[in-house]
Coordinates of C-alpha atoms in Angstrom, one line a residue:
Chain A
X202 CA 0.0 0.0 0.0
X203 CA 1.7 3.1 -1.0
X204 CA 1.0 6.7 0.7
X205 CA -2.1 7.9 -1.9
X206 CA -3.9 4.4 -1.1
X207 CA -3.5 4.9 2.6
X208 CA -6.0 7.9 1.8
X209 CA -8.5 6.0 0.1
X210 CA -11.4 4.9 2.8
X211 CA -13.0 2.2 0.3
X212 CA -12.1 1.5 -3.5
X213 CA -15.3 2.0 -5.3
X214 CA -14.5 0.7 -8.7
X215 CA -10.8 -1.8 -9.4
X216 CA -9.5 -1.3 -12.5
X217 CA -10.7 -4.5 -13.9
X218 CA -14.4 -2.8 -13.4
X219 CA -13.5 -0.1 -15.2
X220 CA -11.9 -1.7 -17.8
X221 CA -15.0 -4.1 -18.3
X222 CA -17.4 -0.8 -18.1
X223 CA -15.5 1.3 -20.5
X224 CA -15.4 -1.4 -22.7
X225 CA -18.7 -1.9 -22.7
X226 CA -19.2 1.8 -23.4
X227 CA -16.8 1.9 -26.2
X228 CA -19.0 -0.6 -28.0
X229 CA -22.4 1.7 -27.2
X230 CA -20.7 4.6 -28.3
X231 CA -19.2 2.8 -31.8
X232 CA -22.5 1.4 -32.5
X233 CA -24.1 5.5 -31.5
X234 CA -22.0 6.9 -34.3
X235 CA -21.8 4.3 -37.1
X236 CA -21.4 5.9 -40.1
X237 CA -20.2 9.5 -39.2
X238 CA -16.8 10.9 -37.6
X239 CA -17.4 12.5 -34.1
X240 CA -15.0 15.0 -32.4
X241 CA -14.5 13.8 -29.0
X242 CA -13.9 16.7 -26.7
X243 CA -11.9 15.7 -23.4
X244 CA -13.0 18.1 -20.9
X245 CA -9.3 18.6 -18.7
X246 CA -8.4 17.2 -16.7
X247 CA -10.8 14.7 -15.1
X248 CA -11.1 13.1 -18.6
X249 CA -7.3 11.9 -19.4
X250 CA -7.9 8.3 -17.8
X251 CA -11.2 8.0 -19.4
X252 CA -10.7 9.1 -22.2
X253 CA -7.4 7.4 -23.1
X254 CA -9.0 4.1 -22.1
X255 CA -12.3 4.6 -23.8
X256 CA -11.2 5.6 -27.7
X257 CA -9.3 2.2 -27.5
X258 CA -12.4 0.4 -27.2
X259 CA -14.4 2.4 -30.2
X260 CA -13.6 1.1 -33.5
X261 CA -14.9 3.8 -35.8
X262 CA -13.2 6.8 -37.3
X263 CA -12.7 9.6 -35.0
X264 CA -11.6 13.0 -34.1
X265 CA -10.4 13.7 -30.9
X266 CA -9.9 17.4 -29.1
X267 CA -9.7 18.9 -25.6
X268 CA -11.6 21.8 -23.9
X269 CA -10.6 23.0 -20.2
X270 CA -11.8 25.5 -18.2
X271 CA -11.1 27.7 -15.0
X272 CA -12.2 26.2 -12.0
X273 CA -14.0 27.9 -8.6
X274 CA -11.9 29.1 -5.9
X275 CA -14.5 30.4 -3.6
X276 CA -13.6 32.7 -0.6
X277 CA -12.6 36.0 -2.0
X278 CA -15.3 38.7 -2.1
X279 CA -14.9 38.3 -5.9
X280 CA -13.8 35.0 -7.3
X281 CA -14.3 36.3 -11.1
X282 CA -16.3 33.6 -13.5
X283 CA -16.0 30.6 -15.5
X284 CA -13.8 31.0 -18.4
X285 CA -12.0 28.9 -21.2
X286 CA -8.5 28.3 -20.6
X287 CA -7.9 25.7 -23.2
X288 CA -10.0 26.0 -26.1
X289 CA -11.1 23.4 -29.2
X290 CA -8.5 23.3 -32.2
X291 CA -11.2 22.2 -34.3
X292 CA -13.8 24.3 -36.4
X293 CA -17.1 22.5 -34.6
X294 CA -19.8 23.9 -36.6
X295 CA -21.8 21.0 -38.1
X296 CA -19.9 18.3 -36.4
X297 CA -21.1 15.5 -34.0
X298 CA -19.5 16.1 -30.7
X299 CA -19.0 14.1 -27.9
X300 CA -17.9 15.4 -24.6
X301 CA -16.5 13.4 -22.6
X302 CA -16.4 14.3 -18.6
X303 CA -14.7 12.1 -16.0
X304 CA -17.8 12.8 -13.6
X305 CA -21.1 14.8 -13.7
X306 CA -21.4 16.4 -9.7
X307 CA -23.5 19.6 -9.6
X308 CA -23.4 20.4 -13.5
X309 CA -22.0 23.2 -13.3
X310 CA -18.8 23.2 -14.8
X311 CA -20.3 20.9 -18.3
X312 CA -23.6 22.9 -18.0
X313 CA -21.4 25.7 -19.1
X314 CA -19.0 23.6 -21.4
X315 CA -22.0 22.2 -23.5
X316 CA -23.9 25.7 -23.7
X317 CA -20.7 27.3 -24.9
X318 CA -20.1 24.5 -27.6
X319 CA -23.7 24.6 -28.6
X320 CA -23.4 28.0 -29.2
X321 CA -20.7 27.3 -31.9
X322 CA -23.3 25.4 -33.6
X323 CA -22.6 21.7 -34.0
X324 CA -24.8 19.2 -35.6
X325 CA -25.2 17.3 -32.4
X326 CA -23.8 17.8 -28.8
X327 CA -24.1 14.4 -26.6
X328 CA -22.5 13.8 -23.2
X329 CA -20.3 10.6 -21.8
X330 CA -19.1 10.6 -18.5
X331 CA -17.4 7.7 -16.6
X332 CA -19.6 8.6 -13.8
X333 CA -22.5 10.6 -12.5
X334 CA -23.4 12.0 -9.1
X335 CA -27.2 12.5 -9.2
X336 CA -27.7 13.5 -5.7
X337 CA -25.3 16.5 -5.7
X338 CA -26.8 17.9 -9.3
X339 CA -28.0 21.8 -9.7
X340 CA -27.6 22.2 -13.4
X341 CA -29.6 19.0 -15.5
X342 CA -27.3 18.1 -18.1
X343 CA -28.7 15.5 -20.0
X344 CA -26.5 12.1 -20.0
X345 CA -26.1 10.1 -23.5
X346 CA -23.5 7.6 -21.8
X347 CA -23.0 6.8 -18.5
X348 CA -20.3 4.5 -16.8
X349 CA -21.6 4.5 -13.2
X350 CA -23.6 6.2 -10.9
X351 CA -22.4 7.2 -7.6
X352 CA -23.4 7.6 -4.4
X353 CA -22.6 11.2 -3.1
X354 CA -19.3 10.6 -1.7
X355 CA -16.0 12.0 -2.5
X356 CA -14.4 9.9 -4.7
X357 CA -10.5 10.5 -7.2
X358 CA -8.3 8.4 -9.2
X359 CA -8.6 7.4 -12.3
X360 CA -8.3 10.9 -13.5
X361 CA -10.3 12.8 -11.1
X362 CA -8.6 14.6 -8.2
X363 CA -8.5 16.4 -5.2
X364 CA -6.5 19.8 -5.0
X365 CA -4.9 17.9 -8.2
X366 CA -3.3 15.0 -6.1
X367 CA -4.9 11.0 -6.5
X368 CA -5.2 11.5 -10.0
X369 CA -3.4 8.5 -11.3
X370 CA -4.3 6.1 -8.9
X371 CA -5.3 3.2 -10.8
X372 CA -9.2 2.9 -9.4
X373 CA -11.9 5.0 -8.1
X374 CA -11.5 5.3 -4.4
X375 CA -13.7 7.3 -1.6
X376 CA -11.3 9.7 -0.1
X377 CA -11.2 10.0 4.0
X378 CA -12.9 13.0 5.1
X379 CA -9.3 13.9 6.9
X380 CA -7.9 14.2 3.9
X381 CA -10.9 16.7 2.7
X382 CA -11.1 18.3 5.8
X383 CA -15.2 17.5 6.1
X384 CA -14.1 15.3 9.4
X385 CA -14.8 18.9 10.9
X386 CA -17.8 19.9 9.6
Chain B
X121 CA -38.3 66.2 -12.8
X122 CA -38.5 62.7 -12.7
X123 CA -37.2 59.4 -13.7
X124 CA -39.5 56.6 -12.6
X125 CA -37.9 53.1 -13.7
X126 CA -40.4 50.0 -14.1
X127 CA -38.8 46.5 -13.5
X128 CA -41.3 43.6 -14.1
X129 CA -41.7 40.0 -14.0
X130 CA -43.3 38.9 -16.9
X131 CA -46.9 38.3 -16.6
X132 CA -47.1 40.7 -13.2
X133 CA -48.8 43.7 -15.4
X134 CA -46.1 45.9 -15.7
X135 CA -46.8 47.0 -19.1
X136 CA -49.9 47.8 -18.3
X137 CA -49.0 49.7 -15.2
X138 CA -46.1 52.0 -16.6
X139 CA -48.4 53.0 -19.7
X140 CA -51.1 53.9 -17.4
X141 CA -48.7 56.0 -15.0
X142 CA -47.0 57.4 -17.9
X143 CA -50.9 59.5 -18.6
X144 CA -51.7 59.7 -15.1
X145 CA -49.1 61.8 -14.4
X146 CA -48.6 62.9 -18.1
X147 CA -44.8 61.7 -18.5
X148 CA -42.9 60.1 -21.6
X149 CA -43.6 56.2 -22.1
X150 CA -40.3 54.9 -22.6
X151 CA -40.8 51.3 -23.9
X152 CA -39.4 49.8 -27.0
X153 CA -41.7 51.7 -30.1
X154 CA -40.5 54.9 -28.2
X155 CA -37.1 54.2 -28.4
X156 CA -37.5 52.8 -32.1
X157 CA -39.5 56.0 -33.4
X158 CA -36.3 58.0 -31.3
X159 CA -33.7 56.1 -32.3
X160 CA -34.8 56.7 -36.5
X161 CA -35.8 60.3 -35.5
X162 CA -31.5 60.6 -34.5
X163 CA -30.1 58.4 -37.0
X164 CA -32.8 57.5 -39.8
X165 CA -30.2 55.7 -41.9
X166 CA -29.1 53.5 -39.1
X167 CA -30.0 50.0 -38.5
X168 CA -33.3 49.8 -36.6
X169 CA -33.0 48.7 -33.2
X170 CA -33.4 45.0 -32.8
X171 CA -37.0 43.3 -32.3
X172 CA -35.5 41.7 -29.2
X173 CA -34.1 44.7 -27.8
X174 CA -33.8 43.3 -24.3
X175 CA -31.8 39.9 -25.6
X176 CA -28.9 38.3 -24.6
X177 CA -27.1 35.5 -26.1
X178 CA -26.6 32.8 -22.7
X179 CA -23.0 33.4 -23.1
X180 CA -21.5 37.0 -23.0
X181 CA -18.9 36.1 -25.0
X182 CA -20.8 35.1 -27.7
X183 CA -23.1 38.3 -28.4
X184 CA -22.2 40.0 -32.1
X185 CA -21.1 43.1 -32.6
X186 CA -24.6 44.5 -33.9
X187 CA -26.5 42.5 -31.1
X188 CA -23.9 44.4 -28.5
X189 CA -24.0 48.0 -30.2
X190 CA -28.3 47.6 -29.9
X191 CA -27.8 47.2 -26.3
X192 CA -25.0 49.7 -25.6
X193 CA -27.2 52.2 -27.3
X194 CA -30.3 52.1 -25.7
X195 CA -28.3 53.2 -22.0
X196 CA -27.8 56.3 -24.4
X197 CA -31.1 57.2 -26.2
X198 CA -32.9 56.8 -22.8
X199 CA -30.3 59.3 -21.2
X200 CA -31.3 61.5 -24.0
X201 CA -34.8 61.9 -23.8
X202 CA -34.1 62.2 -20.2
X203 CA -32.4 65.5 -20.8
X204 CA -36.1 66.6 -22.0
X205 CA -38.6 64.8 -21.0
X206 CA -40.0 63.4 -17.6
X207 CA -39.5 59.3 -18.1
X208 CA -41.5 56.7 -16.8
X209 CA -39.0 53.7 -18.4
X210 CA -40.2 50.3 -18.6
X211 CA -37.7 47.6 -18.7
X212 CA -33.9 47.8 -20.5
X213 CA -32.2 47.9 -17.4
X214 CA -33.4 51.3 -16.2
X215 CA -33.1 50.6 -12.6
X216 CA -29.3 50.2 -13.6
X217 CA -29.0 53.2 -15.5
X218 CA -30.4 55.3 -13.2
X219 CA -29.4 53.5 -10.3
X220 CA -28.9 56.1 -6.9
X221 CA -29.3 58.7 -9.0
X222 CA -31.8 61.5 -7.2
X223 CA -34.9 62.0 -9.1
X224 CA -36.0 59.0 -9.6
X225 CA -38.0 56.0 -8.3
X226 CA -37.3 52.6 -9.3
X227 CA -40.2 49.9 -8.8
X228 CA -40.5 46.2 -9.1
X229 CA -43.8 44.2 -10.1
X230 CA -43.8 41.2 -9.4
X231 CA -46.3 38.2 -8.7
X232 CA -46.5 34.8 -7.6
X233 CA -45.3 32.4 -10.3
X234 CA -48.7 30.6 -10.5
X235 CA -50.5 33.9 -10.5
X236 CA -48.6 35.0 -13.6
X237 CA -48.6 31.9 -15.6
X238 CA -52.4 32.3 -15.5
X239 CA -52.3 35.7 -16.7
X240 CA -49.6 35.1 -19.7
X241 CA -52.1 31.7 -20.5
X242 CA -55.0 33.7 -20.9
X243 CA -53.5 36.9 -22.5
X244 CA -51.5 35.2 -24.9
X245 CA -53.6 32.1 -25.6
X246 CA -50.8 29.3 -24.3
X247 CA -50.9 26.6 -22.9
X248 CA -50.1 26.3 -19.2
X249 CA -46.5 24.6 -20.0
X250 CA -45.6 27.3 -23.4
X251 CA -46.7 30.1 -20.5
X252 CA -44.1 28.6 -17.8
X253 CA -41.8 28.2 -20.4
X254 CA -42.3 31.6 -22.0
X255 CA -42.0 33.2 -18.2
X256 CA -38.9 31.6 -17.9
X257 CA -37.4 32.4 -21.0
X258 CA -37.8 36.1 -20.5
X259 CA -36.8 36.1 -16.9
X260 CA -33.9 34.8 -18.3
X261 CA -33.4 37.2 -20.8
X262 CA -33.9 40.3 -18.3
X263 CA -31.0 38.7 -15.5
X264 CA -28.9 38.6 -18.1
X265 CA -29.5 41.9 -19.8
X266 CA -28.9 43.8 -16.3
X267 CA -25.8 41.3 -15.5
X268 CA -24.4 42.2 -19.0
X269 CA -24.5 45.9 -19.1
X270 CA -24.4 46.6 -15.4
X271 CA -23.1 43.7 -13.5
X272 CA -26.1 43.9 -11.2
X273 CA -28.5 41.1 -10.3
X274 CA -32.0 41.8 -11.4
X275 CA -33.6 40.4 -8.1
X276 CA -31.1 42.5 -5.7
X277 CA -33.9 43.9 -3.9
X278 CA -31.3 47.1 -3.1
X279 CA -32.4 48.5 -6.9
X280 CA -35.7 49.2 -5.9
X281 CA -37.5 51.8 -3.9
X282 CA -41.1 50.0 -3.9
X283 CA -41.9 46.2 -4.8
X284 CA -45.3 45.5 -5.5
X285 CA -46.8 42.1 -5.6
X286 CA -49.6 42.6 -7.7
X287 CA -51.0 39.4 -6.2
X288 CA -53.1 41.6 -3.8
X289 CA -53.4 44.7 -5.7
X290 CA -55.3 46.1 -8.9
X291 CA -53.9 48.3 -11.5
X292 CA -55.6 50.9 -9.8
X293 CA -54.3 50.2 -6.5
X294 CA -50.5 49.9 -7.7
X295 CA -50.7 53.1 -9.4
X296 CA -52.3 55.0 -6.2
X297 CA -49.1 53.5 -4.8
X298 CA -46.6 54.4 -7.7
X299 CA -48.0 58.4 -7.0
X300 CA -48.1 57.7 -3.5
X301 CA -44.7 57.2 -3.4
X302 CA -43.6 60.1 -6.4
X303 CA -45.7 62.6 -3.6
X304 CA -43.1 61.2 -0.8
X305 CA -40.0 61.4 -2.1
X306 CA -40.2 65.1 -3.7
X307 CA -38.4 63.5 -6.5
X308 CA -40.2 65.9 -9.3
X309 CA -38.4 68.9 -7.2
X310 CA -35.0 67.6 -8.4
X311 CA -33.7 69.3 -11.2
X312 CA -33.2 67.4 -14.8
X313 CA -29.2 67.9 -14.9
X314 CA -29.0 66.4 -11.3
X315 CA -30.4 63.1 -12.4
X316 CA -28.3 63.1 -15.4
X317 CA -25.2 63.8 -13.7
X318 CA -24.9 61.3 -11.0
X319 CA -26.0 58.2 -13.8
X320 CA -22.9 55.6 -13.0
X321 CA -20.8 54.7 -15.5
X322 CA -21.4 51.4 -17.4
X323 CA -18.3 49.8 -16.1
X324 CA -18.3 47.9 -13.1
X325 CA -19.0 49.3 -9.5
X326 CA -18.7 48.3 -6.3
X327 CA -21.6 46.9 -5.0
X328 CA -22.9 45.8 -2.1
X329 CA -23.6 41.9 -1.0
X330 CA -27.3 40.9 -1.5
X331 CA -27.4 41.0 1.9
X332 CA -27.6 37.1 2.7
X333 CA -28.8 35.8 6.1
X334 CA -26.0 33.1 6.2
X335 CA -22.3 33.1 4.9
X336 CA -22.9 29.9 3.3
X337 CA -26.0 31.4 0.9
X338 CA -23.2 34.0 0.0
X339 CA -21.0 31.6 -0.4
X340 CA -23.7 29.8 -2.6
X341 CA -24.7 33.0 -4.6
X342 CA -21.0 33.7 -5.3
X343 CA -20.5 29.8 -6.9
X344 CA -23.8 30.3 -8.8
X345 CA -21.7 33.5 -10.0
X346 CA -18.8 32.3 -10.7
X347 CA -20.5 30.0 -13.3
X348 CA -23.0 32.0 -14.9
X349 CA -26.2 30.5 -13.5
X350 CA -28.5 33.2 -13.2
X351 CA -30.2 33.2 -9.6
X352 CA -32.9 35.0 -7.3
X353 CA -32.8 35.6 -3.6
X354 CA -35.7 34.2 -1.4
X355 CA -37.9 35.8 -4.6
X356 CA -41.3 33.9 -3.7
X357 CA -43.3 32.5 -0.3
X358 CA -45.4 30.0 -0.6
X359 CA -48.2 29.8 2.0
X360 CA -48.3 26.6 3.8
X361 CA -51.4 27.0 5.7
X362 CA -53.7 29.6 6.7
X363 CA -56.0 30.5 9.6
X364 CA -59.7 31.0 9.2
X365 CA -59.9 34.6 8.1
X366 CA -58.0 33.4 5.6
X367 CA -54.9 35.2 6.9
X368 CA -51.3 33.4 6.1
X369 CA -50.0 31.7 9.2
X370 CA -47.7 29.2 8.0
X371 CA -45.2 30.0 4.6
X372 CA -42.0 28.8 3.2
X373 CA -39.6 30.9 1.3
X374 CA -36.7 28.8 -0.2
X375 CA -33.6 30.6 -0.2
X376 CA -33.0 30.6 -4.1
X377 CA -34.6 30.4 -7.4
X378 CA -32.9 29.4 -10.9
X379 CA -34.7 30.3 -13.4
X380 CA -33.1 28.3 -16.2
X381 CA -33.5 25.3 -13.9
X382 CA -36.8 25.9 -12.8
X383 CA -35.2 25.3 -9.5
X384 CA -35.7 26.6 -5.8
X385 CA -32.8 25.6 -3.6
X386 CA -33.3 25.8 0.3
X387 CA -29.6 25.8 2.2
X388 CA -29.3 24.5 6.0
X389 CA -26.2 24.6 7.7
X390 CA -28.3 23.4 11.0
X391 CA -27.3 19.8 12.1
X392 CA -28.9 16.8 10.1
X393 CA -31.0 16.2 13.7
X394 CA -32.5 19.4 14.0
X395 CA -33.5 19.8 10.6
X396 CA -36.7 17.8 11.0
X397 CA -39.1 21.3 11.3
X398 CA -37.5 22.0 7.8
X399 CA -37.8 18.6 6.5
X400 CA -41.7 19.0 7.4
X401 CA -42.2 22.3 5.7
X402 CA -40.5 21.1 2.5
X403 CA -42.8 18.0 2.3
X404 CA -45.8 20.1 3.0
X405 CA -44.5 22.3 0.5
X406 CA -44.4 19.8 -2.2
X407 CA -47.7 18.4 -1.2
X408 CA -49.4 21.9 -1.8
X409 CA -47.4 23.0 -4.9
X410 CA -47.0 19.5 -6.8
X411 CA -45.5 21.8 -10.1
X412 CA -42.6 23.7 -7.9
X413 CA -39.3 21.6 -8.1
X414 CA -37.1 22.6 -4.7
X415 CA -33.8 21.0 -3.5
X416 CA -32.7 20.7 0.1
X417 CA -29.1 21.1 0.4
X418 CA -28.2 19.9 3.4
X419 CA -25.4 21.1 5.8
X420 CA -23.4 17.9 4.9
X421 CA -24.4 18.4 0.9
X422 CA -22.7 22.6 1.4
X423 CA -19.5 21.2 3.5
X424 CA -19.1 18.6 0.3
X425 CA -19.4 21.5 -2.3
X426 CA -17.0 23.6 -0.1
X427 CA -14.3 20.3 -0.2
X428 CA -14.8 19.2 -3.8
X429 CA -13.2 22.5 -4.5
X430 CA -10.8 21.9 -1.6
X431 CA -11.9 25.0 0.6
X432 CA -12.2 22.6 3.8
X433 CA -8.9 21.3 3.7
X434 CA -6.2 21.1 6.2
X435 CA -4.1 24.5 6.2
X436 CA -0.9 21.6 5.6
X437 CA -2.7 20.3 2.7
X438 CA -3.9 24.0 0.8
X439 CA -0.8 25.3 1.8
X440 CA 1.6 22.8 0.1
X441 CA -1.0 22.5 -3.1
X442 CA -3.3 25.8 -3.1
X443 CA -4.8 25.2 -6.6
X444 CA -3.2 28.2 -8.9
X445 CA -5.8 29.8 -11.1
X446 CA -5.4 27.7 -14.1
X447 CA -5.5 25.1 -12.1
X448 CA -8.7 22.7 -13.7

């Protein structure tokens, strides 16, 4: 047990789960777009796992891209807005796109992704994320593909992080609430 | 000399109410055919002002130059006729424009949701979903007109001088109010270059908090902020039971409203066991009001927000890997 898995209360999914799942999804998504080229857009950095893993399991032609954007830092009177740090490279208008999240939480973040994106006015716009966390969601985004859904704990790894650390553990693991500080709350 | 500014939510009568005040007290209607007639009286080989004058596009960044020049024009066209004229403005982010300024009385309609929905379905021949939709749409529309040009929230109830809820009043009534409240605060003995001078600039001012009950509703309002998500304050009450002079004795009033998400969110940073009085009014609240979608967040749900963005960690832990801004 190294020192990121001695923060990790209970492993949610091993990797052999996720690699079953996502190749399960990679098969739902090939058969989704047969017969057309979608541009998958990564959304940084919960995606890179994911992502990586999931295009080697879809076995039609495809474009691939990468969208990232500025995350909320709360506690200063004014902590600004949302904004694009990392934009497409790719000309979307008319295309199929799918975005691919590591996990839906409150919405927020692809709510705005997706109406930014739609605004640029692609064909279609549909949503994959490895997994979704109903209970916690503000902004309904709706779901084309979904991995797993989660009870509302914290969870990293396998791309998702906390304060940018646990991101390539090998699994998805439910963080102690030491480690997130809620142990005082 | 006066500037009287009508803010309305759609459905609540505010057209009706400005028109009428306008020849009651025999001021300028300033609505969207008076600034078109004004604007091809100035310029007459200009473009004409847009049809949706008071539009938006849902991102900021994606407005077009012609859609942004519509809307940084009218600021100036209503200043202009308020060199001349006493203005009763309807809409277009008046309350902004003329915000503190002396001279002027800014007023907000509003009405219950339900109450307004019936009105728009009857006026406008919809059905009861197209009129909820419809309400939405434009409330939409208005929070992000204001947000755009002034950086204000629309349901900030600092703006206004007088809220009516037209729930409990006529026309009639609202308007005895309106000049009620003209009479009160002298504001025809202010002279016309007074008003125009103290207008604010367009570019961002300070402004003062919404005034929120609980740090963790500012806290809220600041995340719904920082991502766009347009939001009211504790805009509606729903009465939960009444006595038997039909007088209100029990109500709920969430904390927010999202109007895109057709959304009421109640916050409680009480402990899970003593939240059971809350827990009851919700329930009875969903009973009553079948249509209204709310979401408790408890205190457990907030402290989770708080750490997904790594705000309740350990000093150690922020300290050795605070999240720069880029940071995603």
């Amino acid at each position: 047990m190294n020192e990121l898995d001695r923060d990790i209360v209970r492993v949610l999914f091993d990797s052999e789960a996720i690699e079953k799942r996502v190749s399960e999804m990679g098969k739902e998504i090939s058969e989704a777009y047969k017969g057309v080229v979608p541009i998958l857009v990564g959304v940084l950095k919960g995606c890179i796992m994911f992502m990586s893993d999931l295009i080697k399991h879809i076995k039609i032609p495809l474009k691939m891209d990468f969208i990232a954007v500025s995350s909320y830092h709360g506690t200063q009177p004014t902590s600004g807005a949302v904004r694009i740090v990392k934009d497409l490279d790719h000309v979307i208008e008319g295309r199929e796109l799918l975005v691919i999240e590591g996990i839906v939480d409150t919405g927020m973040t692809v709510g705005y992704i997706l109406r930014n994106l739609q605004a640029r006015q692609p064909k279609s716009i549909r949503l994959c994320t490895f997994l979704d966390k109903p209970a916690r969601r503000i902004v309904n985004v709706p779901i084309d593909f979904c991995g797993y859904k989660i009870p509302d704990r914290f969870v990293v790894g396998y791309g998702l992080d906390f304060l940018q650390l646990y991101r390539n553990l090998p699994y998805v693991g439910i963080l102690k609430d030491q480690v997130t500080g809620l142990e005082k709350t | 000399m006066a500037v009287i500014t009508i803010s309305r939510e759609p459905g609540a009568f505010g057209e009706e109410i400005a028109a009428r005040l306008a020849g009651k007290l025999g001021f300028m209607l300033v609505d969207k055919s008076r600034l078109v007639d004004y604007w091809s009286e100035v310029d007459p080989d200009a473009a004409s002002i847009k049809n949706d004058d008071e539009w938006i596009p849902l991102d900021d960044l994606d407005i077009d130059s012609e859609t942004e020049a519509t809307v940084r024009l009218l600021p100036e066209l209503i200043v202009q006729l308020a060199e001349d004229h006493d203005l009763v403005v309807i809409g277009r982010g008046a309350q902004g424009l003329f915000r503190n300024c002396p001279g002027t009385l800014h007023v907000k309609i509003v009405a219950s949701r339900q109450f307004r929905v019936r009105n728009i379905q009857s006026n406008e021949e919809m059905s009861s979903r197209e009129a909820r939709r419809w309400t939405r749409d434009l409330e939409n529309q208005r929070f992000r007109y204001l947000r755009f040009l002034y950086h204000l929230n629309w349901a900030d109830p600092n703006l206004y001088d007088l809220t009516l809820q037209m729930n409990r009043l006529s026309i009639d009534q609202a308007l005895n109010l309106i000049c009620c409240a003209v009479d009160e605060m002298q504001i025809q003995q202010v002279q016309r270059s007074q008003i125009i001078e103290n207008i604010v600039s367009e570019s961002e001012e300070d402004r003062e908090n919404d005034h929120f009950v609980h740090f963790s509703e500012e806290e809220f309002a600041r995340f719904l902020e920082f991502y766009g998500i347009p939001f009211s304050y504790e805009p509606d009450s729903f009465p939960l039971e009444t006595n038997a002079e039909g007088k209100v004795v029990e109500a709920f009033t969430p904390d927010f409203y999202l109007p895109e998400q057709d959304l009421y969110i109640e916050l409680t940073t009480m402990k899970q066991s003593l939240v059971t009085r809350k827990n009851r009014k919700v329930r009875k609240l969903r009973k009553l009001y079948p249509e209204i979608n709310i979401r408790i967040f408890y205190q457990r749900d907030f402290y989770r927000l708080m750490a997904k963005y790594g705000l309740l960690a350990p000093e150690s832990e922020t300290a050795d890997h605070e999240p720069k801004k880029e940071e995603l």
